């Protein structure tokens, strides 16, 4: 009788355990498209959880203004270094080759230089070449030394000479006006060509002081100067 009671007890316990396990809801499978879990302390707010007022405020928030780049002020990089002048081309070419050996480029040029101021006495251009030569014959028959200007800003005008001294130019203008000739004068800068080596901005700074000392000992008359690159005109 005791064995029957124990058997019934074990059967009841087994049936109770089976019903307990079978009655629990099965775990749902995790979808592969689920979003990753936020890190500790971080909360993911879905759009559905944000109020319409918060969304409108976020859209209306001003965007940060772009950072404005400031333009660099003008620097000495606009200056070229000039070495010269050289009476002979081979002298300048020799230094150009020495610079190239030091990985510095130099360009030997004939540069137009400003010389002594001159003063041009002239008669304003006439309407045509024919009229200019008619006026020329009239002046020459009166003993006035003159010639027709063939080209330039005073083409078809009459030239009475170019002078290095202002006093001589003014004296001739006064003399011609006494003869009824409406002569005038203007300044004419005299220009000439010289050979110079032109170094681009910053190139001279890459040369050691010993190079300049050696160069000065070989060419005592050598001049080194700086000028705006835009004003260094080659001839």
Short mmCIF file of N, CA and C in Angstrom, two decimals, residues 31-176:
data_model
loop_
_atom_site.label_atom_id
_atom_site.label_comp_id
_atom_site.label_asym_id
_atom_site.label_seq_id
_atom_site.Cartn_x
_atom_site.Cartn_y
_atom_site.Cartn_z
N UNK A 31 14.75 39.62 -34.65
CA UNK A 31 14.80 39.92 -36.08
C UNK A 31 16.18 40.42 -36.45
N UNK A 32 16.63 40.03 -37.65
CA UNK A 32 17.95 40.45 -38.12
C UNK A 32 17.99 41.93 -38.41
N UNK A 33 16.83 42.55 -38.61
CA UNK A 33 16.79 43.99 -38.92
C UNK A 33 16.64 44.85 -37.71
N UNK A 34 16.73 44.28 -36.50
CA UNK A 34 16.56 45.08 -35.29
C UNK A 34 17.71 46.02 -35.10
N UNK A 35 17.44 47.17 -34.49
CA UNK A 35 18.48 48.15 -34.24
C UNK A 35 19.36 47.69 -33.10
N UNK A 36 20.66 48.07 -33.12
CA UNK A 36 21.57 47.66 -32.05
C UNK A 36 21.16 48.30 -30.74
N UNK A 37 21.46 47.59 -29.67
CA UNK A 37 21.13 48.08 -28.34
C UNK A 37 22.05 49.24 -28.00
N UNK A 38 21.51 50.29 -27.41
CA UNK A 38 22.31 51.45 -27.04
C UNK A 38 23.28 51.09 -25.95
N UNK A 39 24.40 51.81 -25.92
CA UNK A 39 25.40 51.59 -24.90
C UNK A 39 24.84 51.99 -23.54
N UNK A 40 25.56 51.57 -22.50
CA UNK A 40 25.10 51.85 -21.14
C UNK A 40 24.97 53.35 -20.93
N UNK A 41 23.86 53.77 -20.33
CA UNK A 41 23.64 55.18 -20.05
C UNK A 41 23.11 55.95 -21.23
N UNK A 42 22.90 55.30 -22.42
CA UNK A 42 22.43 56.00 -23.60
C UNK A 42 21.03 55.55 -23.93
N UNK A 43 20.17 56.48 -24.27
CA UNK A 43 18.78 56.16 -24.57
C UNK A 43 18.49 56.53 -26.00
N UNK A 44 17.92 55.59 -26.75
CA UNK A 44 17.55 55.84 -28.13
C UNK A 44 16.12 56.33 -28.16
N UNK A 45 15.90 57.52 -28.69
CA UNK A 45 14.55 58.08 -28.77
C UNK A 45 14.03 57.88 -30.17
N UNK A 46 12.95 57.17 -30.33
CA UNK A 46 12.33 56.99 -31.63
C UNK A 46 11.57 58.25 -32.01
N UNK A 47 11.38 58.41 -33.34
CA UNK A 47 10.66 59.60 -33.81
C UNK A 47 9.25 59.63 -33.25
N UNK A 48 8.65 58.45 -33.11
CA UNK A 48 7.28 58.41 -32.60
C UNK A 48 7.20 58.89 -31.17
N UNK A 49 8.35 58.85 -30.45
CA UNK A 49 8.35 59.25 -29.06
C UNK A 49 8.58 60.74 -28.89
N UNK A 50 8.98 61.45 -29.94
CA UNK A 50 9.26 62.88 -29.85
C UNK A 50 8.00 63.65 -30.19
N UNK A 51 7.73 64.66 -29.40
CA UNK A 51 6.52 65.44 -29.61
C UNK A 51 6.65 66.33 -30.84
N UNK A 52 5.55 66.67 -31.49
CA UNK A 52 5.60 67.57 -32.67
C UNK A 52 6.27 68.90 -32.38
N UNK A 53 6.11 69.43 -31.16
CA UNK A 53 6.75 70.71 -30.81
C UNK A 53 8.26 70.59 -30.81
N UNK A 54 8.75 69.43 -30.30
CA UNK A 54 10.20 69.24 -30.29
C UNK A 54 10.76 69.11 -31.69
N UNK A 55 10.02 68.41 -32.59
CA UNK A 55 10.49 68.28 -33.98
C UNK A 55 10.54 69.64 -34.66
N UNK A 56 9.53 70.46 -34.46
CA UNK A 56 9.52 71.79 -35.10
C UNK A 56 10.65 72.66 -34.60
N UNK A 57 10.96 72.55 -33.29
CA UNK A 57 12.06 73.35 -32.73
C UNK A 57 13.40 72.91 -33.29
N UNK A 58 13.53 71.59 -33.50
CA UNK A 58 14.80 71.09 -34.03
C UNK A 58 15.01 71.55 -35.47
N UNK A 59 13.92 71.55 -36.28
CA UNK A 59 14.05 72.00 -37.67
C UNK A 59 14.33 73.50 -37.75
N UNK A 60 13.78 74.26 -36.81
CA UNK A 60 13.94 75.72 -36.84
C UNK A 60 15.24 76.20 -36.25
N UNK A 61 15.99 75.29 -35.61
CA UNK A 61 17.25 75.70 -34.98
C UNK A 61 18.21 76.22 -36.03
N UNK A 62 18.85 77.38 -35.83
CA UNK A 62 19.76 77.95 -36.84
C UNK A 62 21.00 77.11 -37.00
N UNK A 63 21.41 76.95 -38.25
CA UNK A 63 22.64 76.20 -38.55
C UNK A 63 23.84 77.08 -38.27
N UNK A 64 24.95 76.48 -37.82
CA UNK A 64 26.15 77.28 -37.55
C UNK A 64 26.66 77.93 -38.81
N UNK A 65 27.03 79.21 -38.70
CA UNK A 65 27.53 79.96 -39.86
C UNK A 65 28.89 79.43 -40.27
N UNK A 66 29.14 79.34 -41.59
CA UNK A 66 30.45 78.85 -42.04
C UNK A 66 31.56 79.78 -41.60
N UNK A 67 32.70 79.19 -41.31
CA UNK A 67 33.86 79.97 -40.88
C UNK A 67 34.41 80.72 -42.08
N UNK A 68 34.58 82.01 -41.93
CA UNK A 68 35.05 82.85 -43.02
C UNK A 68 36.57 82.89 -43.02
N UNK A 69 37.15 82.54 -44.16
CA UNK A 69 38.61 82.53 -44.27
C UNK A 69 39.10 83.95 -44.51
N UNK A 70 40.10 84.33 -43.75
CA UNK A 70 40.68 85.66 -43.92
C UNK A 70 41.80 85.60 -44.94
N UNK A 71 41.77 86.54 -45.86
CA UNK A 71 42.81 86.57 -46.87
C UNK A 71 44.11 87.06 -46.27
N UNK A 72 45.18 86.41 -46.70
CA UNK A 72 46.50 86.76 -46.17
C UNK A 72 46.89 88.15 -46.66
N UNK A 73 47.49 88.96 -45.80
CA UNK A 73 47.91 90.30 -46.23
C UNK A 73 49.03 90.21 -47.25
N UNK A 74 49.21 91.23 -48.06
CA UNK A 74 50.31 91.22 -49.03
C UNK A 74 51.64 91.00 -48.33
N UNK A 75 52.48 90.18 -48.95
CA UNK A 75 53.77 89.84 -48.35
C UNK A 75 54.89 90.20 -49.31
N UNK A 76 56.12 90.01 -48.80
CA UNK A 76 57.31 90.31 -49.61
C UNK A 76 57.50 89.28 -50.70
N UNK A 77 56.61 88.27 -50.77
CA UNK A 77 56.71 87.27 -51.82
C UNK A 77 56.48 87.84 -53.20
N UNK A 78 55.93 89.07 -53.26
CA UNK A 78 55.72 89.72 -54.55
C UNK A 78 57.00 90.36 -55.09
N UNK A 79 58.07 90.29 -54.34
CA UNK A 79 59.32 90.93 -54.75
C UNK A 79 60.26 89.92 -55.39
N UNK A 80 60.84 90.32 -56.50
CA UNK A 80 61.89 89.54 -57.15
C UNK A 80 63.25 90.16 -56.78
N UNK A 81 64.28 89.32 -56.75
CA UNK A 81 65.64 89.78 -56.49
C UNK A 81 66.38 89.91 -57.81
N UNK A 82 67.07 91.02 -58.00
CA UNK A 82 67.82 91.28 -59.23
C UNK A 82 69.31 91.32 -58.92
N UNK A 83 70.10 90.67 -59.76
CA UNK A 83 71.56 90.70 -59.66
C UNK A 83 72.11 91.28 -60.96
N UNK A 84 72.99 92.27 -60.85
CA UNK A 84 73.55 92.84 -62.06
C UNK A 84 74.06 94.25 -61.80
N UNK A 85 74.22 95.02 -62.85
CA UNK A 85 74.10 94.62 -64.26
C UNK A 85 75.38 93.96 -64.77
N UNK A 86 75.27 93.27 -65.90
CA UNK A 86 76.41 92.59 -66.51
C UNK A 86 76.72 93.21 -67.86
N UNK A 87 77.95 93.63 -68.02
CA UNK A 87 78.36 94.24 -69.30
C UNK A 87 78.38 93.20 -70.41
N UNK A 88 78.72 91.96 -70.06
CA UNK A 88 78.80 90.88 -71.04
C UNK A 88 77.82 89.77 -70.67
N UNK A 89 77.22 89.17 -71.68
CA UNK A 89 76.23 88.13 -71.44
C UNK A 89 76.84 86.90 -70.76
N UNK A 90 78.08 86.54 -71.13
CA UNK A 90 78.68 85.32 -70.57
C UNK A 90 78.87 85.43 -69.05
N UNK A 91 79.05 86.66 -68.54
CA UNK A 91 79.21 86.82 -67.10
C UNK A 91 77.92 86.44 -66.36
N UNK A 92 76.82 86.94 -66.86
CA UNK A 92 75.55 86.59 -66.24
C UNK A 92 75.21 85.13 -66.40
N UNK A 93 75.52 84.56 -67.57
CA UNK A 93 75.22 83.15 -67.80
C UNK A 93 76.03 82.25 -66.88
N UNK A 94 77.25 82.66 -66.57
CA UNK A 94 78.09 81.88 -65.66
C UNK A 94 77.45 81.79 -64.27
N UNK A 95 76.92 82.91 -63.79
CA UNK A 95 76.28 82.91 -62.47
C UNK A 95 74.97 82.12 -62.50
N UNK A 96 74.24 82.19 -63.61
CA UNK A 96 73.00 81.41 -63.74
C UNK A 96 73.30 79.92 -63.59
N UNK A 97 74.38 79.45 -64.20
CA UNK A 97 74.74 78.03 -64.11
C UNK A 97 75.16 77.67 -62.68
N UNK A 98 75.84 78.58 -62.00
CA UNK A 98 76.22 78.32 -60.60
C UNK A 98 74.99 78.26 -59.71
N UNK A 99 74.01 79.08 -59.99
CA UNK A 99 72.76 79.04 -59.22
C UNK A 99 72.02 77.72 -59.46
N UNK A 100 72.00 77.27 -60.71
CA UNK A 100 71.32 76.01 -61.02
C UNK A 100 71.97 74.84 -60.29
N UNK A 101 73.31 74.89 -60.11
CA UNK A 101 73.99 73.83 -59.36
C UNK A 101 73.56 73.81 -57.90
N UNK A 102 73.06 74.95 -57.41
CA UNK A 102 72.57 75.04 -56.03
C UNK A 102 71.05 74.88 -55.97
N UNK A 103 70.45 74.40 -57.04
CA UNK A 103 69.00 74.17 -57.11
C UNK A 103 68.20 75.47 -57.01
N UNK A 104 68.77 76.55 -57.53
CA UNK A 104 68.08 77.85 -57.55
C UNK A 104 68.03 78.32 -59.00
N UNK A 105 66.83 78.63 -59.48
CA UNK A 105 66.67 79.08 -60.86
C UNK A 105 66.86 80.58 -60.96
N UNK A 106 67.63 80.98 -61.95
CA UNK A 106 67.82 82.39 -62.24
C UNK A 106 67.64 82.63 -63.73
N UNK A 107 67.05 83.75 -64.09
CA UNK A 107 66.74 84.07 -65.48
C UNK A 107 67.50 85.33 -65.89
N UNK A 108 68.40 85.19 -66.84
CA UNK A 108 69.16 86.34 -67.34
C UNK A 108 68.31 87.08 -68.36
N UNK A 109 68.03 88.35 -68.08
CA UNK A 109 67.17 89.15 -68.96
C UNK A 109 67.80 90.50 -69.28
N UNK A 110 67.36 91.05 -70.39
CA UNK A 110 67.66 92.44 -70.69
C UNK A 110 66.46 93.26 -70.21
N UNK A 111 66.69 94.07 -69.20
CA UNK A 111 65.59 94.80 -68.55
C UNK A 111 65.65 96.27 -68.92
N UNK A 112 64.48 96.82 -69.18
CA UNK A 112 64.37 98.23 -69.53
C UNK A 112 64.51 99.07 -68.27
N UNK A 113 65.51 99.91 -68.23
CA UNK A 113 65.80 100.73 -67.06
C UNK A 113 65.49 102.19 -67.37
N UNK A 114 65.05 102.90 -66.33
CA UNK A 114 64.76 104.34 -66.49
C UNK A 114 66.05 105.13 -66.37
N UNK A 115 66.27 106.02 -67.31
CA UNK A 115 67.49 106.84 -67.31
C UNK A 115 67.17 108.29 -67.01
N UNK A 116 67.99 109.16 -67.56
CA UNK A 116 67.85 110.59 -67.34
C UNK A 116 66.59 111.12 -68.01
N UNK A 117 65.94 112.07 -67.36
CA UNK A 117 64.74 112.68 -67.92
C UNK A 117 65.13 113.59 -69.09
N UNK A 118 64.33 113.52 -70.17
CA UNK A 118 64.55 114.39 -71.33
C UNK A 118 63.30 115.23 -71.57
N UNK A 119 63.46 116.28 -72.37
CA UNK A 119 62.37 117.23 -72.59
C UNK A 119 62.19 117.43 -74.09
N UNK A 120 61.00 117.10 -74.56
CA UNK A 120 60.70 117.09 -76.00
C UNK A 120 59.91 118.35 -76.35
N UNK A 121 60.43 119.12 -77.31
CA UNK A 121 59.73 120.31 -77.81
C UNK A 121 59.05 119.91 -79.13
N UNK A 122 57.75 120.20 -79.24
CA UNK A 122 56.99 119.70 -80.40
C UNK A 122 55.79 120.60 -80.70
N UNK A 123 55.22 120.34 -81.88
CA UNK A 123 53.96 120.94 -82.28
C UNK A 123 52.91 119.82 -82.28
N UNK A 124 51.73 120.07 -81.72
CA UNK A 124 50.68 119.04 -81.60
C UNK A 124 50.40 118.38 -82.95
N UNK A 125 50.04 117.08 -82.95
CA UNK A 125 49.76 116.37 -84.21
C UNK A 125 48.69 117.07 -85.05
N UNK A 126 48.90 117.06 -86.36
CA UNK A 126 47.95 117.64 -87.29
C UNK A 126 46.99 116.55 -87.77
N UNK A 127 46.02 116.93 -88.58
CA UNK A 127 44.93 116.01 -88.94
C UNK A 127 45.36 114.87 -89.84
N UNK A 128 46.40 115.07 -90.62
CA UNK A 128 46.83 114.03 -91.56
C UNK A 128 48.32 114.14 -91.82
N UNK A 129 48.89 113.11 -92.45
CA UNK A 129 50.30 113.14 -92.80
C UNK A 129 50.58 114.22 -93.84
N UNK A 130 49.67 114.39 -94.77
CA UNK A 130 49.86 115.43 -95.81
C UNK A 130 49.91 116.82 -95.17
N UNK A 131 49.00 117.07 -94.24
CA UNK A 131 48.99 118.37 -93.58
C UNK A 131 50.25 118.58 -92.74
N UNK A 132 50.76 117.50 -92.15
CA UNK A 132 51.98 117.59 -91.35
C UNK A 132 53.17 117.98 -92.22
N UNK A 133 53.28 117.39 -93.42
CA UNK A 133 54.40 117.72 -94.29
C UNK A 133 54.25 119.12 -94.89
N UNK A 134 53.03 119.56 -95.08
CA UNK A 134 52.83 120.93 -95.56
C UNK A 134 53.32 121.92 -94.51
N UNK A 135 53.02 121.64 -93.22
CA UNK A 135 53.47 122.49 -92.13
C UNK A 135 54.99 122.43 -91.99
N UNK A 136 55.55 121.23 -92.21
CA UNK A 136 57.00 121.07 -92.11
C UNK A 136 57.71 121.95 -93.14
N UNK A 137 57.24 121.96 -94.39
CA UNK A 137 57.87 122.77 -95.43
C UNK A 137 57.78 124.25 -95.07
N UNK A 138 56.67 124.65 -94.50
CA UNK A 138 56.48 126.04 -94.08
C UNK A 138 57.51 126.43 -93.01
N UNK A 139 57.72 125.56 -92.03
CA UNK A 139 58.65 125.84 -90.95
C UNK A 139 60.10 125.83 -91.45
N UNK A 140 60.42 124.88 -92.29
CA UNK A 140 61.80 124.79 -92.78
C UNK A 140 62.14 125.98 -93.70
N UNK A 141 61.14 126.47 -94.45
CA UNK A 141 61.39 127.65 -95.29
C UNK A 141 61.63 128.90 -94.44
N UNK A 142 61.14 128.87 -93.18
CA UNK A 142 61.37 129.98 -92.25
C UNK A 142 62.65 129.78 -91.45
N UNK A 143 63.39 128.72 -91.74
CA UNK A 143 64.66 128.48 -91.07
C UNK A 143 64.53 127.74 -89.74
N UNK A 144 63.37 127.09 -89.49
CA UNK A 144 63.17 126.36 -88.23
C UNK A 144 63.54 124.89 -88.45
N UNK A 145 64.49 124.40 -87.66
CA UNK A 145 64.92 123.01 -87.76
C UNK A 145 63.84 122.11 -87.15
N UNK A 146 63.27 121.21 -87.95
CA UNK A 146 62.16 120.40 -87.49
C UNK A 146 62.01 119.15 -88.35
N UNK A 147 61.18 118.22 -87.90
CA UNK A 147 60.85 117.03 -88.71
C UNK A 147 59.50 116.48 -88.27
N UNK A 148 58.87 115.68 -89.15
CA UNK A 148 57.56 115.09 -88.86
C UNK A 148 57.75 113.86 -87.97
N UNK A 149 56.95 113.76 -86.94
CA UNK A 149 57.01 112.60 -86.04
C UNK A 149 56.25 111.46 -86.71
N UNK A 150 56.92 110.32 -87.00
CA UNK A 150 56.28 109.27 -87.81
C UNK A 150 55.29 108.38 -87.05
N UNK A 151 55.49 108.17 -85.76
CA UNK A 151 54.62 107.22 -85.04
C UNK A 151 54.56 107.58 -83.56
N UNK A 152 53.74 106.83 -82.83
CA UNK A 152 53.59 107.09 -81.40
C UNK A 152 52.43 108.01 -81.11
N UNK A 153 52.37 108.46 -79.86
CA UNK A 153 51.26 109.32 -79.43
C UNK A 153 51.29 110.68 -80.10
N UNK A 154 52.45 111.09 -80.64
CA UNK A 154 52.57 112.39 -81.31
C UNK A 154 52.72 112.24 -82.82
N UNK A 155 52.27 111.10 -83.37
CA UNK A 155 52.38 110.87 -84.82
C UNK A 155 51.66 111.99 -85.58
N UNK A 156 52.33 112.46 -86.68
CA UNK A 156 51.86 113.58 -87.51
C UNK A 156 52.02 114.93 -86.81
N UNK A 157 52.76 114.93 -85.72
CA UNK A 157 53.15 116.19 -85.11
C UNK A 157 54.52 116.61 -85.64
N UNK A 158 55.00 117.78 -85.20
CA UNK A 158 56.29 118.30 -85.65
C UNK A 158 57.22 118.36 -84.44
N UNK A 159 58.40 117.75 -84.57
CA UNK A 159 59.37 117.78 -83.48
C UNK A 159 60.42 118.86 -83.75
N UNK A 160 60.76 119.57 -82.66
CA UNK A 160 61.79 120.60 -82.75
C UNK A 160 63.05 120.21 -81.97
N UNK A 161 63.03 119.03 -81.40
CA UNK A 161 64.23 118.56 -80.70
C UNK A 161 63.91 118.02 -79.30
N UNK A 162 64.83 117.16 -78.81
CA UNK A 162 64.73 116.59 -77.46
C UNK A 162 65.98 117.03 -76.69
N UNK A 163 65.79 117.56 -75.48
CA UNK A 163 66.88 118.15 -74.72
C UNK A 163 67.01 117.48 -73.35
N UNK A 164 68.24 117.42 -72.86
CA UNK A 164 68.48 116.84 -71.54
C UNK A 164 68.31 117.88 -70.43
N UNK A 165 68.29 119.16 -70.81
CA UNK A 165 68.15 120.23 -69.82
C UNK A 165 66.83 120.96 -70.04
N UNK A 166 66.10 121.17 -68.96
CA UNK A 166 64.79 121.81 -69.04
C UNK A 166 64.91 123.26 -69.51
N UNK A 167 65.95 123.94 -69.09
CA UNK A 167 66.11 125.36 -69.46
C UNK A 167 66.22 125.53 -70.97
N UNK A 168 66.95 124.65 -71.63
CA UNK A 168 67.11 124.75 -73.09
C UNK A 168 65.78 124.51 -73.78
N UNK A 169 65.00 123.54 -73.27
CA UNK A 169 63.71 123.24 -73.88
C UNK A 169 62.75 124.43 -73.73
N UNK A 170 62.73 125.02 -72.55
CA UNK A 170 61.83 126.15 -72.32
C UNK A 170 62.24 127.37 -73.14
N UNK A 171 63.56 127.53 -73.31
CA UNK A 171 64.05 128.66 -74.12
C UNK A 171 63.62 128.53 -75.58
N UNK A 172 63.66 127.30 -76.11
CA UNK A 172 63.26 127.08 -77.50
C UNK A 172 61.75 127.28 -77.66
N UNK A 173 60.98 126.84 -76.69
CA UNK A 173 59.53 127.02 -76.76
C UNK A 173 59.20 128.51 -76.82
N UNK A 174 59.87 129.32 -76.00
CA UNK A 174 59.62 130.76 -75.99
C UNK A 174 60.01 131.38 -77.33
N UNK A 175 61.14 130.94 -77.89
CA UNK A 175 61.60 131.48 -79.18
C UNK A 175 60.63 131.17 -80.30
N UNK A 176 60.12 129.92 -80.34
CA UNK A 176 59.19 129.52 -81.40
C UNK A 176 57.86 130.26 -81.27
#
